[in-house]
PDB file of C-alpha atoms in Angstrom:
ATOM      1  CA  PHE A   1     109.017  93.664  80.587  1.00 77.00           C
ATOM      2  CA  HIS A   2     109.530  91.077  83.337  1.00 84.00           C
ATOM      3  CA  ASN A   3     107.297  88.263  82.032  1.00 86.00           C
ATOM      4  CA  LEU A   4     104.936  88.648  84.984  1.00 87.00           C
ATOM      5  CA  SER A   5     101.146  88.467  85.018  1.00 83.00           C
ATOM      6  CA  PRO A   6      99.122  91.654  85.621  1.00 81.00           C
ATOM      7  CA  GLY A   7      97.019  89.523  87.978  1.00 80.00           C
ATOM      8  CA  LEU A   8      98.448  87.968  91.136  1.00 82.00           C
ATOM      9  CA  ASP A   9     102.049  88.671  90.085  1.00 86.00           C
ATOM     10  CA  PHE A  10     101.240  92.384  90.006  1.00 80.00           C
ATOM     11  CA  GLU A  11     100.434  92.445  93.723  1.00 77.00           C
ATOM     12  CA  THR A  12     102.732  89.708  95.035  1.00 85.00           C
ATOM     13  CA  LYS A  13     105.988  90.209  93.103  1.00 88.00           C
ATOM     14  CA  LEU A  14     106.795  93.825  93.748  1.00 86.00           C
ATOM     15  CA  PHE A  15     109.747  95.935  92.704  1.00 88.00           C
ATOM     16  CA  ALA A  16     111.153  98.604  94.994  1.00 91.00           C
ATOM     17  CA  LYS A  17     113.954 101.091  94.400  1.00 93.00           C
ATOM     18  CA  PRO A  18     115.324 101.931  97.868  1.00 94.00           C
ATOM     19  CA  ASP A  19     117.870 104.374  96.454  1.00 96.00           C
ATOM     20  CA  ALA A  20     115.240 106.331  94.504  1.00 96.00           C
ATOM     21  CA  PRO A  21     115.576 109.422  96.746  1.00 97.00           C
ATOM     22  CA  ARG A  22     119.341 109.523  96.189  1.00 97.00           C
ATOM     23  CA  LEU A  23     118.895 109.114  92.445  1.00 97.00           C
ATOM     24  CA  LEU A  24     116.237 111.825  92.373  1.00 97.00           C
ATOM     25  CA  ARG A  25     118.442 114.246  94.305  1.00 96.00           C
ATOM     26  CA  ALA A  26     121.317 113.582  91.911  1.00 96.00           C
ATOM     27  CA  GLU A  27     119.078 114.210  88.893  1.00 96.00           C
ATOM     28  CA  LEU A  28     117.628 117.434  90.270  1.00 96.00           C
ATOM     29  CA  SER A  29     121.133 118.655  91.168  1.00 95.00           C
ATOM     30  CA  LYS A  30     122.454 118.358  87.625  1.00 94.00           C
ATOM     31  CA  ARG A  31     123.563 121.573  86.015  1.00 91.00           C
ATOM     32  CA  GLY A  32     121.046 122.623  83.409  1.00 90.00           C
ATOM     33  CA  TYR A  33     118.180 120.559  84.837  1.00 94.00           C
ATOM     34  CA  THR A  34     114.841 122.113  83.870  1.00 94.00           C
ATOM     35  CA  PRO A  35     112.035 121.502  86.397  1.00 95.00           C
ATOM     36  CA  ALA A  36     108.696 120.143  85.226  1.00 95.00           C
ATOM     37  CA  THR A  37     105.999 118.403  87.223  1.00 96.00           C
ATOM     38  CA  ILE A  38     106.863 114.829  88.173  1.00 97.00           C
ATOM     39  CA  ALA A  39     103.757 112.621  88.275  1.00 97.00           C
ATOM     40  CA  MET A  40     103.668 109.834  90.848  1.00 97.00           C
ATOM     41  CA  GLY A  41     101.063 107.121  90.452  1.00 94.00           C
ATOM     42  CA  THR A  42     100.762 107.024  86.672  1.00 88.00           C
ATOM     43  CA  ASN A  43     102.094 103.454  86.416  1.00 83.00           C
ATOM     44  CA  THR A  44     101.444 102.035  89.861  1.00 86.00           C
ATOM     45  CA  ASP A  45     100.145 103.405  93.124  1.00 93.00           C
ATOM     46  CA  PRO A  46     102.823 105.165  95.235  1.00 95.00           C
ATOM     47  CA  TYR A  47     100.923 104.183  98.397  1.00 96.00           C
ATOM     48  CA  GLN A  48     100.752 100.408  98.074  1.00 90.00           C
ATOM     49  CA  PRO A  49     100.916  98.444 101.369  1.00 89.00           C
ATOM     50  CA  ILE A  50     104.655  97.906 100.796  1.00 91.00           C
ATOM     51  CA  GLU A  51     105.170 101.648 101.308  1.00 94.00           C
ATOM     52  CA  ASP A  52     104.407 101.127 105.017  1.00 93.00           C
ATOM     53  CA  GLN A  53     107.784  99.443 105.352  1.00 93.00           C
ATOM     54  CA  HIS A  54     109.882 101.135 102.673  1.00 94.00           C
ATOM     55  CA  HIS A  55     108.841 104.820 103.001  1.00 96.00           C
ATOM     56  CA  ILE A  56     110.186 105.500  99.502  1.00 97.00           C
ATOM     57  CA  THR A  57     107.327 107.800  98.525  1.00 98.00           C
ATOM     58  CA  ARG A  58     107.784 109.867 101.664  1.00 98.00           C
ATOM     59  CA  ALA A  59     111.513 110.156 101.075  1.00 98.00           C
ATOM     60  CA  LEU A  60     110.894 111.292  97.491  1.00 98.00           C
ATOM     61  CA  LEU A  61     108.459 113.956  98.701  1.00 98.00           C
ATOM     62  CA  GLU A  62     111.100 115.174 101.167  1.00 98.00           C
ATOM     63  CA  VAL A  63     113.489 115.670  98.249  1.00 97.00           C
ATOM     64  CA  MET A  64     110.772 117.467  96.264  1.00 97.00           C
ATOM     65  CA  LEU A  65     110.216 119.843  99.175  1.00 97.00           C
ATOM     66  CA  GLU A  66     113.942 120.492  99.590  1.00 96.00           C
ATOM     67  CA  PHE A  67     114.264 121.434  95.933  1.00 97.00           C
ATOM     68  CA  ARG A  68     110.844 123.093  95.739  1.00 97.00           C
ATOM     69  CA  HIS A  69     110.020 120.830  92.815  1.00 98.00           C
ATOM     70  CA  PRO A  70     106.418 120.370  91.570  1.00 98.00           C
ATOM     71  CA  VAL A  71     104.945 116.880  92.000  1.00 98.00           C
ATOM     72  CA  SER A  72     101.487 115.424  91.413  1.00 98.00           C
ATOM     73  CA  ILE A  73     100.106 112.242  92.955  1.00 98.00           C
ATOM     74  CA  VAL A  74      97.385 109.816  91.926  1.00 97.00           C
ATOM     75  CA  THR A  75      96.367 107.138  94.429  1.00 97.00           C
ATOM     76  CA  LYS A  76      93.493 104.998  95.615  1.00 96.00           C
ATOM     77  CA  SER A  77      94.884 104.735  99.146  1.00 97.00           C
ATOM     78  CA  ASP A  78      94.264 106.793 102.263  1.00 97.00           C
ATOM     79  CA  ARG A  79      97.900 106.093 103.174  1.00 97.00           C
ATOM     80  CA  VAL A  80      98.501 109.407 101.450  1.00 98.00           C
ATOM     81  CA  LEU A  81      97.467 111.023 104.750  1.00 98.00           C
ATOM     82  CA  ARG A  82     100.656 109.745 106.369  1.00 97.00           C
ATOM     83  CA  ASP A  83     102.511 112.369 104.332  1.00 98.00           C
ATOM     84  CA  LEU A  84     100.030 115.150 105.012  1.00 98.00           C
ATOM     85  CA  ASP A  85     102.743 117.323 106.580  1.00 98.00           C
ATOM     86  CA  LEU A  86     104.889 117.217 103.439  1.00 98.00           C
ATOM     87  CA  LEU A  87     101.964 117.582 101.046  1.00 98.00           C
ATOM     88  CA  GLY A  88     100.645 120.553 103.000  1.00 98.00           C
ATOM     89  CA  ALA A  89     104.055 122.230 102.874  1.00 98.00           C
ATOM     90  CA  LEU A  90     104.348 121.582  99.137  1.00 98.00           C
ATOM     91  CA  ALA A  91     100.810 122.809  98.491  1.00 98.00           C
ATOM     92  CA  ALA A  92     101.490 126.035 100.386  1.00 97.00           C
ATOM     93  CA  GLN A  93     104.099 126.805  97.707  1.00 96.00           C
ATOM     94  CA  GLY A  94     101.883 125.738  94.790  1.00 96.00           C
ATOM     95  CA  LEU A  95     103.942 122.615  94.247  1.00 98.00           C
ATOM     96  CA  THR A  96     101.511 119.709  94.524  1.00 98.00           C
ATOM     97  CA  HIS A  97      98.025 118.397  93.990  1.00 98.00           C
ATOM     98  CA  VAL A  98      96.489 114.975  94.517  1.00 98.00           C
ATOM     99  CA  GLY A  99      94.000 112.846  92.593  1.00 98.00           C
ATOM    100  CA  ILE A 100      92.158 110.106  94.482  1.00 98.00           C
ATOM    101  CA  SER A 101      90.303 107.473  92.497  1.00 97.00           C
ATOM    102  CA  VAL A 102      86.857 106.363  93.606  1.00 98.00           C
ATOM    103  CA  THR A 103      85.524 103.495  91.527  1.00 97.00           C
ATOM    104  CA  THR A 104      82.368 102.818  93.511  1.00 98.00           C
ATOM    105  CA  LEU A 105      80.663 103.860  96.741  1.00 98.00           C
ATOM    106  CA  ASP A 106      79.427 100.311  97.360  1.00 97.00           C
ATOM    107  CA  PRO A 107      81.778  98.614  99.869  1.00 96.00           C
ATOM    108  CA  VAL A 108      80.727  95.139  98.731  1.00 96.00           C
ATOM    109  CA  LEU A 109      81.493  95.892  95.089  1.00 97.00           C
ATOM    110  CA  ALA A 110      84.701  97.659  96.140  1.00 97.00           C
ATOM    111  CA  ARG A 111      85.936  94.472  97.796  1.00 95.00           C
ATOM    112  CA  LYS A 112      85.260  92.566  94.569  1.00 94.00           C
ATOM    113  CA  LEU A 113      86.994  95.124  92.368  1.00 93.00           C
ATOM    114  CA  GLU A 114      89.878  96.257  94.581  1.00 92.00           C
ATOM    115  CA  PRO A 115      90.031  93.858  97.522  1.00 89.00           C
ATOM    116  CA  ARG A 116      93.217  95.251  99.045  1.00 86.00           C
ATOM    117  CA  ALA A 117      92.630  98.950  98.408  1.00 91.00           C
ATOM    118  CA  SER A 118      91.219 101.486 100.854  1.00 95.00           C
ATOM    119  CA  ALA A 119      87.438 101.381 101.239  1.00 96.00           C
ATOM    120  CA  PRO A 120      85.474 104.118  99.408  1.00 97.00           C
ATOM    121  CA  ALA A 121      84.535 105.924 102.633  1.00 97.00           C
ATOM    122  CA  ARG A 122      88.200 106.092 103.670  1.00 98.00           C
ATOM    123  CA  ARG A 123      89.198 107.538 100.307  1.00 98.00           C
ATOM    124  CA  LEU A 124      86.573 110.263 100.576  1.00 98.00           C
ATOM    125  CA  ALA A 125      87.680 110.975 104.149  1.00 98.00           C
ATOM    126  CA  ALA A 126      91.211 111.373 102.804  1.00 98.00           C
ATOM    127  CA  VAL A 127      89.927 113.929 100.269  1.00 98.00           C
ATOM    128  CA  ALA A 128      88.374 115.950 103.100  1.00 98.00           C
ATOM    129  CA  LYS A 129      91.513 115.822 105.274  1.00 98.00           C
ATOM    130  CA  LEU A 130      93.787 116.799 102.391  1.00 98.00           C
ATOM    131  CA  ARG A 131      91.551 119.739 101.544  1.00 98.00           C
ATOM    132  CA  ALA A 132      91.494 120.817 105.204  1.00 98.00           C
ATOM    133  CA  ALA A 133      95.302 120.921 105.038  1.00 97.00           C
ATOM    134  CA  GLY A 134      95.185 123.145 101.952  1.00 98.00           C
ATOM    135  CA  VAL A 135      96.099 120.462  99.403  1.00 98.00           C
ATOM    136  CA  PRO A 136      94.230 120.748  96.060  1.00 98.00           C
ATOM    137  CA  VAL A 137      92.427 117.432  95.425  1.00 98.00           C
ATOM    138  CA  ALA A 138      90.372 115.991  92.593  1.00 98.00           C
ATOM    139  CA  VAL A 139      88.369 112.771  92.556  1.00 98.00           C
ATOM    140  CA  LEU A 140      88.857 110.410  89.623  1.00 97.00           C
ATOM    141  CA  ILE A 141      85.894 108.194  88.791  1.00 97.00           C
ATOM    142  CA  ALA A 142      88.136 105.523  87.394  1.00 94.00           C
ATOM    143  CA  PRO A 143      87.615 103.094  85.964  1.00 95.00           C
ATOM    144  CA  ILE A 144      83.966 103.466  84.989  1.00 97.00           C
ATOM    145  CA  ILE A 145      82.777  99.972  84.085  1.00 97.00           C
ATOM    146  CA  PRO A 146      79.678  99.911  81.861  1.00 97.00           C
ATOM    147  CA  ALA A 147      76.692  98.108  83.437  1.00 97.00           C
ATOM    148  CA  ILE A 148      78.698  97.572  86.649  1.00 98.00           C
ATOM    149  CA  THR A 149      79.581 100.978  88.114  1.00 98.00           C
ATOM    150  CA  ASP A 150      78.273 103.546  85.626  1.00 97.00           C
ATOM    151  CA  HIS A 151      74.984 103.930  87.518  1.00 97.00           C
ATOM    152  CA  GLU A 152      76.981 105.525  90.371  1.00 98.00           C
ATOM    153  CA  ILE A 153      78.400 108.467  88.423  1.00 98.00           C
ATOM    154  CA  GLU A 154      76.110 111.099  89.918  1.00 98.00           C
ATOM    155  CA  ALA A 155      76.393 109.695  93.444  1.00 98.00           C
ATOM    156  CA  ILE A 156      80.193 109.712  93.306  1.00 98.00           C
ATOM    157  CA  VAL A 157      80.261 113.295  92.046  1.00 98.00           C
ATOM    158  CA  GLU A 158      77.942 114.316  94.886  1.00 98.00           C
ATOM    159  CA  ALA A 159      80.133 112.534  97.443  1.00 98.00           C
ATOM    160  CA  ALA A 160      83.262 114.156  95.996  1.00 98.00           C
ATOM    161  CA  ALA A 161      81.650 117.570  96.286  1.00 98.00           C
ATOM    162  CA  GLY A 162      80.700 116.836  99.878  1.00 98.00           C
ATOM    163  CA  ALA A 163      84.314 115.944 100.676  1.00 98.00           C
ATOM    164  CA  GLY A 164      85.542 119.233  99.211  1.00 97.00           C
ATOM    165  CA  ALA A 165      87.093 118.025  95.960  1.00 98.00           C
ATOM    166  CA  LEU A 166      87.945 120.831  93.562  1.00 97.00           C
ATOM    167  CA  GLY A 167      87.054 118.805  90.499  1.00 96.00           C
ATOM    168  CA  VAL A 168      85.958 115.407  89.238  1.00 97.00           C
ATOM    169  CA  TYR A 169      87.353 113.533  86.247  1.00 95.00           C
ATOM    170  CA  ALA A 170      86.201 110.277  84.643  1.00 95.00           C
ATOM    171  CA  ILE A 171      88.058 107.506  82.827  1.00 94.00           C
ATOM    172  CA  PRO A 172      86.235 104.539  81.228  1.00 95.00           C
ATOM    173  CA  VAL A 173      87.688 101.109  81.915  1.00 95.00           C
ATOM    174  CA  ARG A 174      90.745 100.153  79.867  1.00 93.00           C
ATOM    175  CA  LEU A 175      91.768  96.555  79.127  1.00 94.00           C
ATOM    176  CA  PRO A 176      95.304  96.603  77.729  1.00 89.00           C
ATOM    177  CA  ASN A 177      97.174  93.427  76.804  1.00 83.00           C
ATOM    178  CA  GLU A 178      96.775  90.611  79.365  1.00 86.00           C
ATOM    179  CA  VAL A 179      94.289  92.608  81.462  1.00 91.00           C
ATOM    180  CA  ALA A 180      91.406  91.776  79.091  1.00 93.00           C
ATOM    181  CA  PRO A 181      91.295  87.993  79.762  1.00 93.00           C
ATOM    182  CA  LEU A 182      91.692  88.606  83.497  1.00 93.00           C
ATOM    183  CA  PHE A 183      88.746  90.994  83.400  1.00 95.00           C
ATOM    184  CA  ARG A 184      86.639  88.500  81.464  1.00 96.00           C
ATOM    185  CA  ASP A 185      87.410  85.876  84.130  1.00 95.00           C
ATOM    186  CA  TRP A 186      86.386  88.393  86.807  1.00 95.00           C
ATOM    187  CA  LEU A 187      83.105  89.048  84.997  1.00 97.00           C
ATOM    188  CA  ALA A 188      82.422  85.324  84.630  1.00 97.00           C
ATOM    189  CA  THR A 189      82.960  84.863  88.363  1.00 96.00           C
ATOM    190  CA  HIS A 190      81.004  87.828  89.704  1.00 96.00           C
ATOM    191  CA  TYR A 191      78.566  88.847  86.939  1.00 97.00           C
ATOM    192  CA  PRO A 192      77.988  85.902  84.582  1.00 97.00           C
ATOM    193  CA  ASP A 193      74.479  87.145  83.838  1.00 97.00           C
ATOM    194  CA  ARG A 194      75.719  90.368  82.231  1.00 97.00           C
ATOM    195  CA  ALA A 195      79.284  89.541  81.154  1.00 97.00           C
ATOM    196  CA  ALA A 196      78.498  89.578  77.428  1.00 97.00           C
ATOM    197  CA  HIS A 197      76.614  92.871  77.746  1.00 97.00           C
ATOM    198  CA  VAL A 198      79.484  94.506  79.657  1.00 98.00           C
ATOM    199  CA  MET A 199      82.037  93.460  77.054  1.00 97.00           C
ATOM    200  CA  SER A 200      79.761  94.653  74.245  1.00 97.00           C
ATOM    201  CA  LEU A 201      79.524  98.109  75.824  1.00 97.00           C
ATOM    202  CA  ILE A 202      83.285  98.233  76.387  1.00 97.00           C
ATOM    203  CA  ARG A 203      83.923  97.415  72.739  1.00 96.00           C
ATOM    204  CA  SER A 204      81.445 100.120  71.730  1.00 96.00           C
ATOM    205  CA  ILE A 205      83.673 102.761  73.364  1.00 95.00           C
ATOM    206  CA  ARG A 206      86.908 101.179  72.099  1.00 94.00           C
ATOM    207  CA  ASP A 207      86.158 101.163  68.374  1.00 91.00           C
ATOM    208  CA  GLY A 208      85.054  97.530  68.393  1.00 93.00           C
ATOM    209  CA  ARG A 209      88.048  96.234  70.342  1.00 92.00           C
ATOM    210  CA  ASP A 210      88.704  95.349  73.965  1.00 91.00           C
ATOM    211  CA  ASN A 211      91.129  98.249  74.234  1.00 90.00           C
ATOM    212  CA  ASP A 212      92.183 101.382  72.412  1.00 88.00           C
ATOM    213  CA  PRO A 213      95.905 102.132  72.950  1.00 87.00           C
ATOM    214  CA  ALA A 214      95.858 105.467  71.097  1.00 86.00           C
ATOM    215  CA  PHE A 215      97.165 108.301  73.273  1.00 79.00           C
ATOM    216  CA  GLY A 216      94.483 110.790  72.316  1.00 78.00           C
ATOM    217  CA  SER A 217      91.459 108.570  73.007  1.00 86.00           C
ATOM    218  CA  ARG A 218      92.486 105.771  75.377  1.00 86.00           C
ATOM    219  CA  MET A 219      91.633 107.751  78.536  1.00 88.00           C
ATOM    220  CA  ARG A 220      88.293 109.001  77.189  1.00 91.00           C
ATOM    221  CA  GLY A 221      86.849 106.431  74.826  1.00 93.00           C
ATOM    222  CA  SER A 222      84.765 107.228  71.769  1.00 93.00           C
ATOM    223  CA  GLY A 223      81.276 106.721  70.412  1.00 94.00           C
ATOM    224  CA  PRO A 224      77.785 107.439  71.786  1.00 95.00           C
ATOM    225  CA  TYR A 225      78.168 105.495  75.030  1.00 96.00           C
ATOM    226  CA  ALA A 226      81.433 107.224  75.935  1.00 95.00           C
ATOM    227  CA  ASP A 227      79.878 110.581  75.044  1.00 96.00           C
ATOM    228  CA  LEU A 228      76.951 109.803  77.351  1.00 96.00           C
ATOM    229  CA  ILE A 229      79.294 108.969  80.239  1.00 96.00           C
ATOM    230  CA  HIS A 230      81.149 112.251  79.917  1.00 96.00           C
ATOM    231  CA  ALA A 231      77.926 114.227  79.448  1.00 97.00           C
ATOM    232  CA  ARG A 232      76.582 112.759  82.687  1.00 97.00           C
ATOM    233  CA  VAL A 233      79.796 113.614  84.524  1.00 97.00           C
ATOM    234  CA  ALA A 234      79.689 117.198  83.203  1.00 97.00           C
ATOM    235  CA  ALA A 235      76.041 117.599  84.211  1.00 98.00           C
ATOM    236  CA  ALA A 236      76.723 116.207  87.681  1.00 98.00           C
ATOM    237  CA  ARG A 237      79.690 118.536  88.125  1.00 97.00           C
ATOM    238  CA  ARG A 238      77.469 121.512  87.364  1.00 97.00           C
ATOM    239  CA  ARG A 239      74.707 120.243  89.617  1.00 97.00           C
ATOM    240  CA  PHE A 240      76.959 119.700  92.636  1.00 97.00           C
ATOM    241  CA  GLY A 241      79.331 122.617  92.075  1.00 96.00           C
ATOM    242  CA  VAL A 242      82.595 120.826  91.336  1.00 96.00           C
ATOM    243  CA  GLU A 243      83.423 122.293  87.943  1.00 91.00           C
ATOM    244  CA  GLY A 244      86.861 123.479  89.011  1.00 89.00           C
ATOM    245  CA  ARG A 245      90.219 122.170  87.910  1.00 89.00           C
ATOM    246  CA  LEU A 246      93.368 121.413  89.810  1.00 93.00           C
ATOM    247  CA  PRO A 247      95.612 124.485  89.764  1.00 93.00           C
ATOM    248  CA  PRO A 248      98.734 124.389  87.591  1.00 94.00           C
ATOM    249  CA  LEU A 249     101.912 123.659  89.496  1.00 96.00           C
ATOM    250  CA  ASP A 250     104.596 126.335  89.462  1.00 90.00           C
ATOM    251  CA  PRO A 251     108.260 125.360  88.926  1.00 93.00           C
ATOM    252  CA  ALA A 252     109.470 128.950  89.340  1.00 93.00           C
ATOM    253  CA  ALA A 253     110.553 128.391  92.958  1.00 90.00           C
ATOM    254  CA  PHE A 254     112.839 125.474  92.044  1.00 94.00           C
ATOM    255  CA  ARG A 255     116.213 125.559  93.788  1.00 87.00           C
ATOM    256  CA  THR A 256     119.067 124.744  91.447  1.00 81.00           C
ATOM    257  CA  GLY A 257     121.862 122.628  92.882  1.00 76.00           C
ATOM    258  CA  ASP A 258     121.567 120.592  96.057  1.00 76.00           C
ATOM    259  CA  PRO A 259     119.728 122.640  98.743  1.00 73.00           C
ATOM    260  CA  ARG A 260     121.758 120.887 101.437  1.00 69.00           C
ATOM    261  CA  GLN A 261     124.940 122.305  99.954  1.00 63.00           C
ATOM    262  CA  LEU A 262     123.388 125.741  99.564  1.00 54.00           C
ATOM    263  CA  ALA A 263     122.492 125.688 103.258  1.00 52.00           C
ATOM    264  CA  LEU A 264     126.190 125.446 104.128  1.00 46.00           C
ATOM    265  CA  LEU A 265     127.031 128.692 102.338  1.00 47.00           C
TER     266      LEU A 265
END
């Protein structure tokens, strides 16, 4: 939409909406508004480094708590712990849960894959601290990269169980649009010996293409290799006792109108 690259542009040319809390409050205050879970982190991480200065995510969570509005979060950052007070208060009312992605347990590989994201051990520590505060948490093994990270599936599930995660979910790597050539360049730099094999396996779970954009299958993949990945995850969940699911969020407590105005009555 902005003619920017999903590579360096994605992490150096950032967009922030400082008035997002005001806009959210106005939307939630509209007559006839029907509450439904708002998902944060589906397009980009709500706890990027820029959040340290802007505090937009925290301000949005404050509005959610005021209105008693359900909100879910997906992140790969332990910055989520900064808002533990708000998340704990929301969770106590059945209004939030958190998903934390863990791509690998290997810190060296983690620096290659996600050089500016929280280290794997810090993410798992965040899972444990969130659970101690009563926040429902799941671990997302995402993305699973064939012949690069897939050998770690069982180890990640075990580590998630040890941190207290309620459940574990898996998503095979996706390569939409301009991401595919960037990923091929990454493979050529770090794993030239297996680059062709990796891409062959990816195409085997994407119906012969680099990516499958279809809504029903893009997060799961298809074919024998994808089935094997999910079978391994299911077996590991049973083995380590993390077969649960995140609880549904309840919009019944939603406060209509602006709670600040109601407080004046």
